[in-house]
Short mmCIF file of C-alpha atoms in Angstrom, two decimals:
data_model
loop_
_atom_site.label_atom_id
_atom_site.label_comp_id
_atom_site.label_asym_id
_atom_site.label_seq_id
_atom_site.Cartn_x
_atom_site.Cartn_y
_atom_site.Cartn_z
CA UNK A 158 0.00 0.00 0.00
CA UNK A 159 2.99 2.25 0.35
CA UNK A 160 2.91 3.30 -3.27
CA UNK A 161 -0.39 5.01 -2.61
CA UNK A 162 0.97 7.36 0.00
CA UNK A 163 3.98 8.14 -2.20
CA UNK A 164 1.77 8.91 -5.17
CA UNK A 165 -0.41 11.20 -3.05
CA UNK A 166 2.58 13.53 -2.71
CA UNK A 167 3.03 13.72 -6.46
CA UNK A 168 -0.63 14.12 -7.49
CA UNK A 169 -0.85 17.47 -9.25
CA UNK A 170 1.63 19.62 -7.29
CA UNK A 171 0.19 22.58 -9.20
CA UNK A 172 -2.81 22.44 -6.82
CA UNK A 173 -0.60 24.14 -4.22
CA UNK A 174 0.44 26.96 -6.55
CA UNK A 175 -3.09 27.54 -7.80
CA UNK A 176 -5.23 27.14 -4.69
CA UNK A 177 -3.05 28.30 -1.79
CA UNK A 178 -2.59 31.93 -2.90
CA UNK A 179 -6.37 32.23 -3.37
CA UNK A 180 -7.11 30.69 0.03
CA UNK A 181 -4.47 32.85 1.69
CA UNK A 182 -5.65 36.14 0.17
CA UNK A 183 -9.30 35.43 0.99
CA UNK A 184 -8.68 34.67 4.64
CA UNK A 185 -6.23 37.60 4.88
CA UNK A 186 -8.94 40.02 3.80
CA UNK A 187 -11.38 38.52 6.30
CA UNK A 188 -8.83 38.96 9.02
CA UNK A 189 -7.86 42.49 8.01
CA UNK A 190 -11.43 43.74 8.43
CA UNK A 191 -11.71 41.98 11.78
CA UNK A 192 -8.48 43.01 13.51
CA UNK A 193 -8.18 46.66 12.44
CA UNK A 194 -10.66 47.56 15.18
CA UNK A 195 -7.80 47.10 17.67
CA UNK A 196 -5.95 49.99 15.98
CA UNK A 197 -8.99 52.25 16.00
CA UNK A 198 -9.27 51.54 19.75
CA UNK A 199 -5.67 52.61 20.31
CA UNK A 200 -6.10 55.62 17.97
CA UNK A 201 -9.03 57.41 19.57
CA UNK A 202 -12.31 55.95 18.25
CA UNK A 203 -13.44 55.83 21.89
CA UNK A 204 -12.91 59.56 22.47
CA UNK A 205 -14.48 60.52 19.15
CA UNK A 206 -17.68 58.51 19.73
CA UNK A 207 -17.80 58.90 23.52
CA UNK A 208 -17.23 55.19 24.18
CA UNK A 209 -16.40 54.16 27.76
CA UNK A 210 -13.79 51.46 28.50
CA UNK A 211 -16.48 48.86 29.31
CA UNK A 212 -18.44 49.58 26.12
CA UNK A 213 -15.21 49.51 24.11
CA UNK A 214 -14.37 45.96 25.16
CA UNK A 215 -17.98 44.90 24.46
CA UNK A 216 -17.87 46.46 20.97
CA UNK A 217 -14.63 44.65 20.19
CA UNK A 218 -16.21 41.42 21.37
CA UNK A 219 -19.65 41.82 19.70
CA UNK A 220 -18.13 40.65 16.44
CA UNK A 221 -17.60 37.21 17.98
CA UNK A 222 -21.22 36.86 19.07
CA UNK A 223 -22.37 37.19 15.46
CA UNK A 224 -19.54 34.88 14.51
CA UNK A 225 -20.64 32.29 17.08
CA UNK A 226 -24.27 31.98 15.94
CA UNK A 227 -23.69 31.56 12.21
CA UNK A 228 -20.79 29.09 12.04
CA UNK A 229 -22.82 25.90 11.67
CA UNK A 230 -25.41 27.22 9.14
CA UNK A 231 -22.49 28.51 7.05
CA UNK A 232 -20.70 25.16 7.18
CA UNK A 233 -23.87 23.26 6.25
CA UNK A 234 -24.39 25.46 3.21
CA UNK A 235 -20.73 25.07 2.19
CA UNK A 236 -20.80 21.29 2.63
CA UNK A 237 -24.12 20.66 0.88
CA UNK A 238 -24.20 23.45 -1.69
CA UNK A 239 -21.19 25.56 -2.65
CA UNK A 240 -18.17 27.11 -0.97
CA UNK A 241 -17.68 29.30 -4.05
CA UNK A 242 -21.10 31.01 -3.90
CA UNK A 243 -21.01 31.44 -0.14
CA UNK A 244 -17.58 33.12 0.00
CA UNK A 245 -18.40 35.39 -2.97
CA UNK A 246 -21.38 36.89 -1.17
CA UNK A 247 -19.50 37.06 2.15
CA UNK A 248 -16.55 38.96 0.60
CA UNK A 249 -18.81 41.72 -0.74
CA UNK A 250 -20.76 42.01 2.51
CA UNK A 251 -17.82 42.07 4.89
CA UNK A 252 -15.88 44.57 2.75
CA UNK A 253 -18.97 46.79 2.80
CA UNK A 254 -19.42 46.43 6.57
CA UNK A 255 -15.75 47.22 7.19
CA UNK A 256 -15.90 50.41 5.12
CA UNK A 257 -19.18 51.43 6.80
CA UNK A 258 -17.39 51.25 10.17
CA UNK A 259 -15.48 54.34 9.06
CA UNK A 260 -18.71 56.27 8.54
CA UNK A 261 -20.52 55.65 11.83
CA UNK A 262 -21.30 58.53 14.16
CA UNK A 263 -22.90 56.76 17.13
CA UNK A 264 -22.45 53.68 19.33
CA UNK A 265 -25.61 51.69 18.32
CA UNK A 266 -24.64 51.90 14.63
CA UNK A 267 -21.11 50.74 15.43
CA UNK A 268 -22.46 47.88 17.58
CA UNK A 269 -24.80 46.76 14.78
CA UNK A 270 -22.01 46.81 12.17
CA UNK A 271 -19.63 44.83 14.42
CA UNK A 272 -22.32 42.21 15.00
CA UNK A 273 -23.24 41.94 11.29
CA UNK A 274 -19.54 41.71 10.36
CA UNK A 275 -19.32 38.71 12.69
CA UNK A 276 -22.31 37.02 11.03
CA UNK A 277 -20.91 37.55 7.53
CA UNK A 278 -17.43 36.31 8.43
CA UNK A 279 -18.70 33.31 10.42
CA UNK A 280 -18.92 31.09 7.36
CA UNK A 281 -15.42 31.83 6.10
CA UNK A 282 -13.28 29.58 8.29
CA UNK A 283 -15.40 26.37 8.15
CA UNK A 284 -16.12 26.89 4.44
CA UNK A 285 -12.42 27.26 3.68
CA UNK A 286 -11.54 24.17 5.78
CA UNK A 287 -14.18 22.20 3.83
CA UNK A 288 -12.75 23.58 0.57
CA UNK A 289 -9.24 22.40 1.56
CA UNK A 290 -10.49 18.93 2.51
CA UNK A 291 -11.99 18.64 -1.03
CA UNK A 292 -8.61 19.34 -2.59
CA UNK A 293 -5.87 17.98 -0.30
CA UNK A 294 -5.10 14.53 1.11
CA UNK A 295 -4.42 13.55 4.70
CA UNK A 296 -0.63 13.81 4.35
CA UNK A 297 -0.99 17.39 3.07
CA UNK A 298 -3.76 18.77 5.22
CA UNK A 299 -1.85 20.28 8.13
CA UNK A 300 0.29 22.31 5.71
CA UNK A 301 -2.75 23.30 3.62
CA UNK A 302 -4.65 24.42 6.74
CA UNK A 303 -1.61 26.40 7.82
CA UNK A 304 -1.49 28.31 4.54
CA UNK A 305 -5.12 29.25 5.16
CA UNK A 306 -4.57 30.30 8.78
CA UNK A 307 -1.27 32.06 7.93
CA UNK A 308 -3.61 34.68 6.50
CA UNK A 309 -4.20 35.60 10.14
CA UNK A 310 -0.71 36.47 11.53
CA UNK A 311 0.67 37.62 8.15
CA UNK A 312 -2.27 40.03 7.77
CA UNK A 313 -1.88 41.39 11.29
CA UNK A 314 1.84 41.74 10.52
CA UNK A 315 1.42 44.08 7.55
CA UNK A 316 -1.87 45.56 8.77
CA UNK A 317 -0.19 46.67 12.01
CA UNK A 318 2.29 48.74 10.02
CA UNK A 319 -0.14 49.97 7.30
CA UNK A 320 -2.90 50.84 9.78
CA UNK A 321 -0.42 52.79 11.90
CA UNK A 322 0.56 54.89 8.87
CA UNK A 323 -3.05 55.29 7.60
CA UNK A 324 -4.24 56.50 11.00
CA UNK A 325 -1.35 58.93 11.26
CA UNK A 326 -1.89 60.27 7.72
CA UNK A 327 -5.70 60.35 7.61
CA UNK A 328 -7.40 59.09 10.80
CA UNK A 329 -9.21 55.96 11.96
CA UNK A 330 -12.28 56.57 9.78
CA UNK A 331 -10.31 56.56 6.54
CA UNK A 332 -8.37 53.49 7.68
CA UNK A 333 -11.64 51.51 7.89
CA UNK A 334 -12.92 52.82 4.55
CA UNK A 335 -9.67 52.08 2.66
CA UNK A 336 -9.21 48.64 4.23
CA UNK A 337 -12.74 47.47 3.36
CA UNK A 338 -12.42 48.10 -0.39
CA UNK A 339 -9.99 45.24 -1.31
CA UNK A 340 -12.45 42.53 -0.13
CA UNK A 341 -15.16 43.78 -2.51
CA UNK A 342 -12.74 43.84 -5.46
CA UNK A 343 -11.37 40.39 -4.57
CA UNK A 344 -14.89 38.88 -4.54
CA UNK A 345 -14.99 39.07 -8.34
CA UNK A 346 -11.52 37.55 -8.71
CA UNK A 347 -12.63 34.72 -6.37
CA UNK A 348 -15.72 34.05 -8.53
CA UNK A 349 -13.61 33.71 -11.67
CA UNK A 350 -10.78 31.65 -10.16
CA UNK A 351 -12.48 29.17 -7.83
CA UNK A 352 -14.34 25.91 -8.40
CA UNK A 353 -15.72 23.77 -5.57
CA UNK A 354 -14.23 20.40 -6.54
CA UNK A 355 -11.24 19.10 -8.54
CA UNK A 356 -13.60 17.45 -11.05
CA UNK A 357 -14.87 20.90 -12.13
CA UNK A 358 -11.56 22.47 -13.20
CA UNK A 359 -9.85 22.41 -16.57
CA UNK A 360 -6.27 22.83 -15.30
CA UNK A 361 -6.01 19.25 -13.95
CA UNK A 362 -5.72 16.27 -16.30
CA UNK A 363 -8.29 13.46 -16.07
CA UNK A 364 -5.58 11.18 -14.65
CA UNK A 365 -4.75 13.70 -11.91
CA UNK A 366 -8.43 14.16 -11.06
CA UNK A 367 -9.10 10.45 -10.73
CA UNK A 368 -5.88 9.80 -8.74
CA UNK A 369 -6.78 12.57 -6.29
CA UNK A 370 -10.37 11.37 -6.02
CA UNK A 371 -9.23 7.77 -5.39
CA UNK A 372 -6.85 8.89 -2.63
CA UNK A 373 -9.51 11.01 -0.89
CA UNK A 374 -12.08 8.19 -1.07
CA UNK A 375 -9.60 5.64 0.24
CA UNK A 376 -8.90 7.82 3.29
CA UNK A 377 -12.61 7.95 4.04
CA UNK A 378 -12.83 4.13 4.17
CA UNK A 379 -10.61 3.99 7.26
CA UNK A 380 -12.86 6.29 9.30
CA UNK A 381 -15.66 4.93 11.45
CA UNK A 382 -19.06 5.90 10.00
CA UNK A 383 -21.05 8.61 11.78
CA UNK A 384 -24.71 8.89 10.80
CA UNK A 385 -25.43 12.59 11.37
CA UNK A 386 -24.37 15.85 12.98
CA UNK A 387 -26.10 15.00 16.28
CA UNK A 388 -24.00 11.87 16.70
CA UNK A 389 -20.81 13.70 15.72
CA UNK A 390 -21.48 16.65 18.06
CA UNK A 391 -22.02 14.32 21.04
CA UNK A 392 -18.79 12.36 20.53
CA UNK A 393 -16.29 12.69 23.38
CA UNK A 394 -13.46 14.03 21.22
CA UNK A 395 -15.59 16.71 19.57
CA UNK A 396 -16.82 17.93 22.98
CA UNK A 397 -13.25 18.02 24.32
CA UNK A 398 -11.94 19.83 21.23
CA UNK A 399 -14.75 22.41 21.59
CA UNK A 400 -13.71 23.10 25.19
CA UNK A 401 -10.04 23.13 24.24
CA UNK A 402 -10.55 25.64 21.41
CA UNK A 403 -12.71 27.84 23.65
CA UNK A 404 -9.85 28.17 26.19
CA UNK A 405 -7.18 28.60 23.51
CA UNK A 406 -9.15 31.36 21.78
CA UNK A 407 -9.43 33.34 25.03
CA UNK A 408 -5.65 33.67 24.94
CA UNK A 409 -5.37 34.39 21.22
CA UNK A 410 -8.03 37.09 20.99
CA UNK A 411 -7.29 38.71 24.30
CA UNK A 412 -3.84 39.12 22.78
CA UNK A 413 -4.82 40.20 19.22
CA UNK A 414 -7.41 42.80 20.19
CA UNK A 415 -5.53 44.44 23.03
CA UNK A 416 -1.84 44.18 22.05
CA UNK A 417 -1.66 47.70 20.48
CA UNK A 418 -3.34 49.23 23.55
CA UNK A 419 -1.10 47.24 25.96
CA UNK A 420 2.04 48.37 24.06
CA UNK A 421 0.88 51.97 23.89
CA UNK A 422 0.02 51.97 27.60
CA UNK A 423 3.24 50.31 28.78
CA UNK A 424 5.67 51.73 26.24
CA UNK A 425 7.96 54.70 26.52
CA UNK A 426 6.55 58.21 26.63
CA UNK A 427 5.77 59.77 23.29
CA UNK A 428 5.33 56.44 21.46
CA UNK A 429 3.24 57.16 18.37
CA UNK A 430 0.89 54.90 16.39
CA UNK A 431 3.59 54.08 13.82
CA UNK A 432 5.94 52.78 16.56
CA UNK A 433 3.04 50.87 18.14
CA UNK A 434 2.31 49.39 14.70
CA UNK A 435 5.89 48.17 14.19
CA UNK A 436 6.15 46.71 17.71
CA UNK A 437 2.73 45.04 17.35
CA UNK A 438 3.85 43.35 14.14
CA UNK A 439 6.84 41.46 15.61
CA UNK A 440 4.87 38.68 17.42
CA UNK A 441 3.07 37.93 14.14
CA UNK A 442 6.34 37.60 12.24
CA UNK A 443 7.50 35.06 14.85
CA UNK A 444 4.09 33.34 14.63
CA UNK A 445 4.31 33.02 10.84
CA UNK A 446 7.69 31.26 11.01
CA UNK A 447 6.55 29.00 13.88
CA UNK A 448 3.35 27.97 12.03
CA UNK A 449 5.22 26.93 8.88
CA UNK A 450 7.79 24.85 10.81
CA UNK A 451 5.20 23.18 13.08
CA UNK A 452 2.76 22.24 10.29
CA UNK A 453 5.57 20.76 8.19
CA UNK A 454 6.77 18.65 11.16
CA UNK A 455 3.22 17.58 12.00
CA UNK A 456 2.58 16.33 8.44
CA UNK A 457 5.96 14.55 8.44
CA UNK A 458 5.34 12.71 11.73
CA UNK A 459 1.53 12.42 11.33
CA UNK A 460 1.21 13.18 15.04
CA UNK A 461 -1.14 16.11 15.60
CA UNK A 462 -1.43 16.36 19.39
CA UNK A 463 2.34 16.45 19.90
CA UNK A 464 2.42 19.74 17.97
CA UNK A 465 -0.46 21.35 19.87
CA UNK A 466 -0.17 21.06 23.66
CA UNK A 467 3.58 21.74 24.21
CA UNK A 468 3.31 25.02 22.27
CA UNK A 469 0.23 26.16 24.18
CA UNK A 470 2.12 25.37 27.38
CA UNK A 471 4.97 27.67 26.25
CA UNK A 472 2.37 30.39 25.51
CA UNK A 473 0.87 30.03 28.99
CA UNK A 474 4.31 30.24 30.63
CA UNK A 475 5.17 33.35 28.59
CA UNK A 476 1.97 35.15 29.73
CA UNK A 477 2.60 34.22 33.35
CA UNK A 478 6.22 35.33 32.90
CA UNK A 479 5.01 38.72 31.57
CA UNK A 480 2.89 39.10 34.68
CA UNK A 481 5.80 38.20 37.01
CA UNK A 482 8.17 40.62 35.28
CA UNK A 483 5.70 43.48 35.64
CA UNK A 484 5.10 46.65 33.64
CA UNK A 485 8.34 48.32 34.78
CA UNK A 486 10.49 46.08 32.57
CA UNK A 487 8.87 46.87 29.23
CA UNK A 488 11.35 45.10 26.92
CA UNK A 489 11.50 41.86 28.91
CA UNK A 490 7.71 41.77 29.14
CA UNK A 491 7.43 42.60 25.42
CA UNK A 492 9.85 39.77 24.49
CA UNK A 493 7.70 37.32 26.46
CA UNK A 494 4.61 38.58 24.60
CA UNK A 495 6.37 37.89 21.28
CA UNK A 496 7.04 34.30 22.47
CA UNK A 497 3.41 33.93 23.64
CA UNK A 498 2.10 35.12 20.28
CA UNK A 499 4.26 32.72 18.29
CA UNK A 500 3.46 29.76 20.57
CA UNK A 501 -0.32 30.38 20.44
CA UNK A 502 -0.42 30.56 16.64
CA UNK A 503 1.96 27.70 15.80
CA UNK A 504 -0.47 24.76 16.46
CA UNK A 505 -3.38 25.88 14.23
CA UNK A 506 -2.45 23.70 11.22
CA UNK A 507 -2.13 20.42 13.15
CA UNK A 508 -5.20 21.24 15.28
CA UNK A 509 -7.53 21.63 12.30
CA UNK A 510 -6.09 18.48 10.69
CA UNK A 511 -7.28 16.42 13.71
CA UNK A 512 -11.01 16.63 12.89
CA UNK A 513 -11.15 15.36 9.26
CA UNK A 514 -8.95 12.46 10.41
CA UNK A 515 -11.41 11.48 13.16
CA UNK A 516 -14.75 12.03 11.44
CA UNK A 517 -16.11 11.08 8.00
CA UNK A 518 -16.69 13.72 5.38
CA UNK A 519 -20.48 13.90 5.84
CA UNK A 520 -20.05 15.41 9.34
CA UNK A 521 -16.45 16.72 9.49
CA UNK A 522 -17.34 20.20 8.19
CA UNK A 523 -20.14 20.60 10.72
CA UNK A 524 -17.88 19.43 13.55
CA UNK A 525 -15.17 21.92 12.50
CA UNK A 526 -17.82 24.65 12.49
CA UNK A 527 -19.04 23.66 15.97
CA UNK A 528 -15.46 23.69 17.32
CA UNK A 529 -14.79 27.01 15.58
CA UNK A 530 -18.00 28.49 17.01
CA UNK A 531 -16.88 27.51 20.52
CA UNK A 532 -13.60 29.22 19.65
CA UNK A 533 -15.64 32.29 18.72
CA UNK A 534 -17.31 32.18 22.12
CA UNK A 535 -13.86 31.96 23.72
CA UNK A 536 -12.77 34.89 21.54
CA UNK A 537 -15.79 36.87 22.76
CA UNK A 538 -14.93 36.10 26.41
CA UNK A 539 -11.21 36.79 25.83
CA UNK A 540 -11.60 40.06 23.95
CA UNK A 541 -14.31 41.41 26.28
CA UNK A 542 -12.80 40.30 29.59
CA UNK A 543 -9.19 41.26 28.77
CA UNK A 544 -10.40 44.74 27.76
CA UNK A 545 -12.48 44.92 30.93
CA UNK A 546 -9.57 43.82 33.17
CA UNK A 547 -7.18 46.29 31.53
CA UNK A 548 -9.69 49.11 32.09
CA UNK A 549 -10.69 48.11 35.62
CA UNK A 550 -7.17 47.49 36.97
CA UNK A 551 -5.30 50.10 34.92
CA UNK A 552 -2.63 47.58 33.89
CA UNK A 553 -2.43 44.40 31.81
CA UNK A 554 -1.09 42.19 34.64
CA UNK A 555 -4.48 40.69 35.62
CA UNK A 556 -5.24 39.88 31.98
CA UNK A 557 -1.86 38.11 31.61
CA UNK A 558 -2.86 35.76 34.45
CA UNK A 559 -6.31 35.23 32.88
CA UNK A 560 -4.87 34.40 29.43
CA UNK A 561 -2.14 32.19 30.93
CA UNK A 562 -4.63 30.14 32.97
CA UNK A 563 -6.94 29.75 29.94
CA UNK A 564 -4.03 28.36 27.91
CA UNK A 565 -3.10 25.93 30.72
CA UNK A 566 -6.70 24.62 30.61
CA UNK A 567 -6.41 24.11 26.83
CA UNK A 568 -3.16 22.14 27.34
CA UNK A 569 -4.90 19.75 29.73
CA UNK A 570 -7.91 19.32 27.40
CA UNK A 571 -5.61 18.53 24.44
CA UNK A 572 -3.84 15.86 26.46
CA UNK A 573 -7.07 13.97 27.25
CA UNK A 574 -8.32 13.83 23.62
CA UNK A 575 -7.98 10.20 22.52
CA UNK A 576 -6.11 9.96 19.21
CA UNK A 577 -8.07 8.48 16.34
CA UNK A 578 -5.05 6.76 14.87
CA UNK A 579 -6.35 3.26 15.52
CA UNK A 580 -9.26 3.95 13.15
CA UNK A 581 -6.84 4.82 10.39
CA UNK A 582 -4.92 1.60 10.15
CA UNK A 583 -7.00 0.43 7.17
CA UNK A 584 -5.94 3.48 5.15
CA UNK A 585 -2.26 2.64 5.47
CA UNK A 586 -2.55 -1.12 5.23
CA UNK A 587 -5.53 -3.43 5.14
CA UNK A 588 -4.64 -5.98 7.75
CA UNK A 589 -6.59 -9.05 8.66
#
């Protein structure tokens, strides 16, 4: 059976060159219009609209409530109908919502736009994971997922710098308006370039299509059948992964949404938005490198858990270290935050490869959406509560403890997930 796994690496390498840039750009634009709110918060949107600290953290977090409720419907549509149609509509709507954020003059309008932006973007992640599982085999999936999720730190990397300059040159309103436009333009490129399944494209030969299809079908045979979503959602591993991703996301989004404000608050006197932008970008550069290395190693060793929990443990230790060091030692604390950022992002590729390897195709997309929606709930809690703690205590030290403890919980939950490797023996070799 070995020849099969070898051939899976050589089936149409052009898939990577064609699909990955599209996937990366699409998720980048989704992330851009989600994370730029953190720069508006550091740049004075609160003073301009009369937003209190408590309301500010709620507004940042409202996005995730919309995101939470519409994950599973989005995944169902993507799985049963079309990823292509769904993402096309979403791109236009979220670009529009992002630009509208720059035109609001009161808090209710801003709250409504943040919530709607969450609803529109909810479908993106599960739909893209489903899209990848239609095109890439088991031995490729961690790397393919990582290229998708790299859209997240790479976007925050360049957005941190660009947003800093845009705000300095024009203001936070213009930043939102300018940064919403690319998604609307890209929607039309997406429509032209993307097809849902390999069988629908002209740039693969018939031999490549059938070899890829055979490999994907063979992988499905080794997975225990699951009748429906209800059965999948009740399975022990799915429940544990939901809880794990909830705790992990508290750390990630507490970090993403409040890093510019934490740096601006703790940094040296006279630090401007451009300096804050450059300093905010460093953890995402480290995260990008860590994600590529970890996903490659995870695909090589075909061991997903080993590349999840140790990294989250490092992230937890770095947050707790930042708290112990205190605000007086800015550069030591900042270095620990860079380590925390890289360690929290690195395991995404292996983590999202776990689910399609445990569950059959008819329910894997829905299960990924459920897990992602619990992550959205964790993101809501993280972004709201970290903002609240920073405002209530006047320093980020309490939020470092909160994020560190959440990550420790996610480490423990990862460790007790039972690997599904025993179900996969038939894929590698049909034994008696």
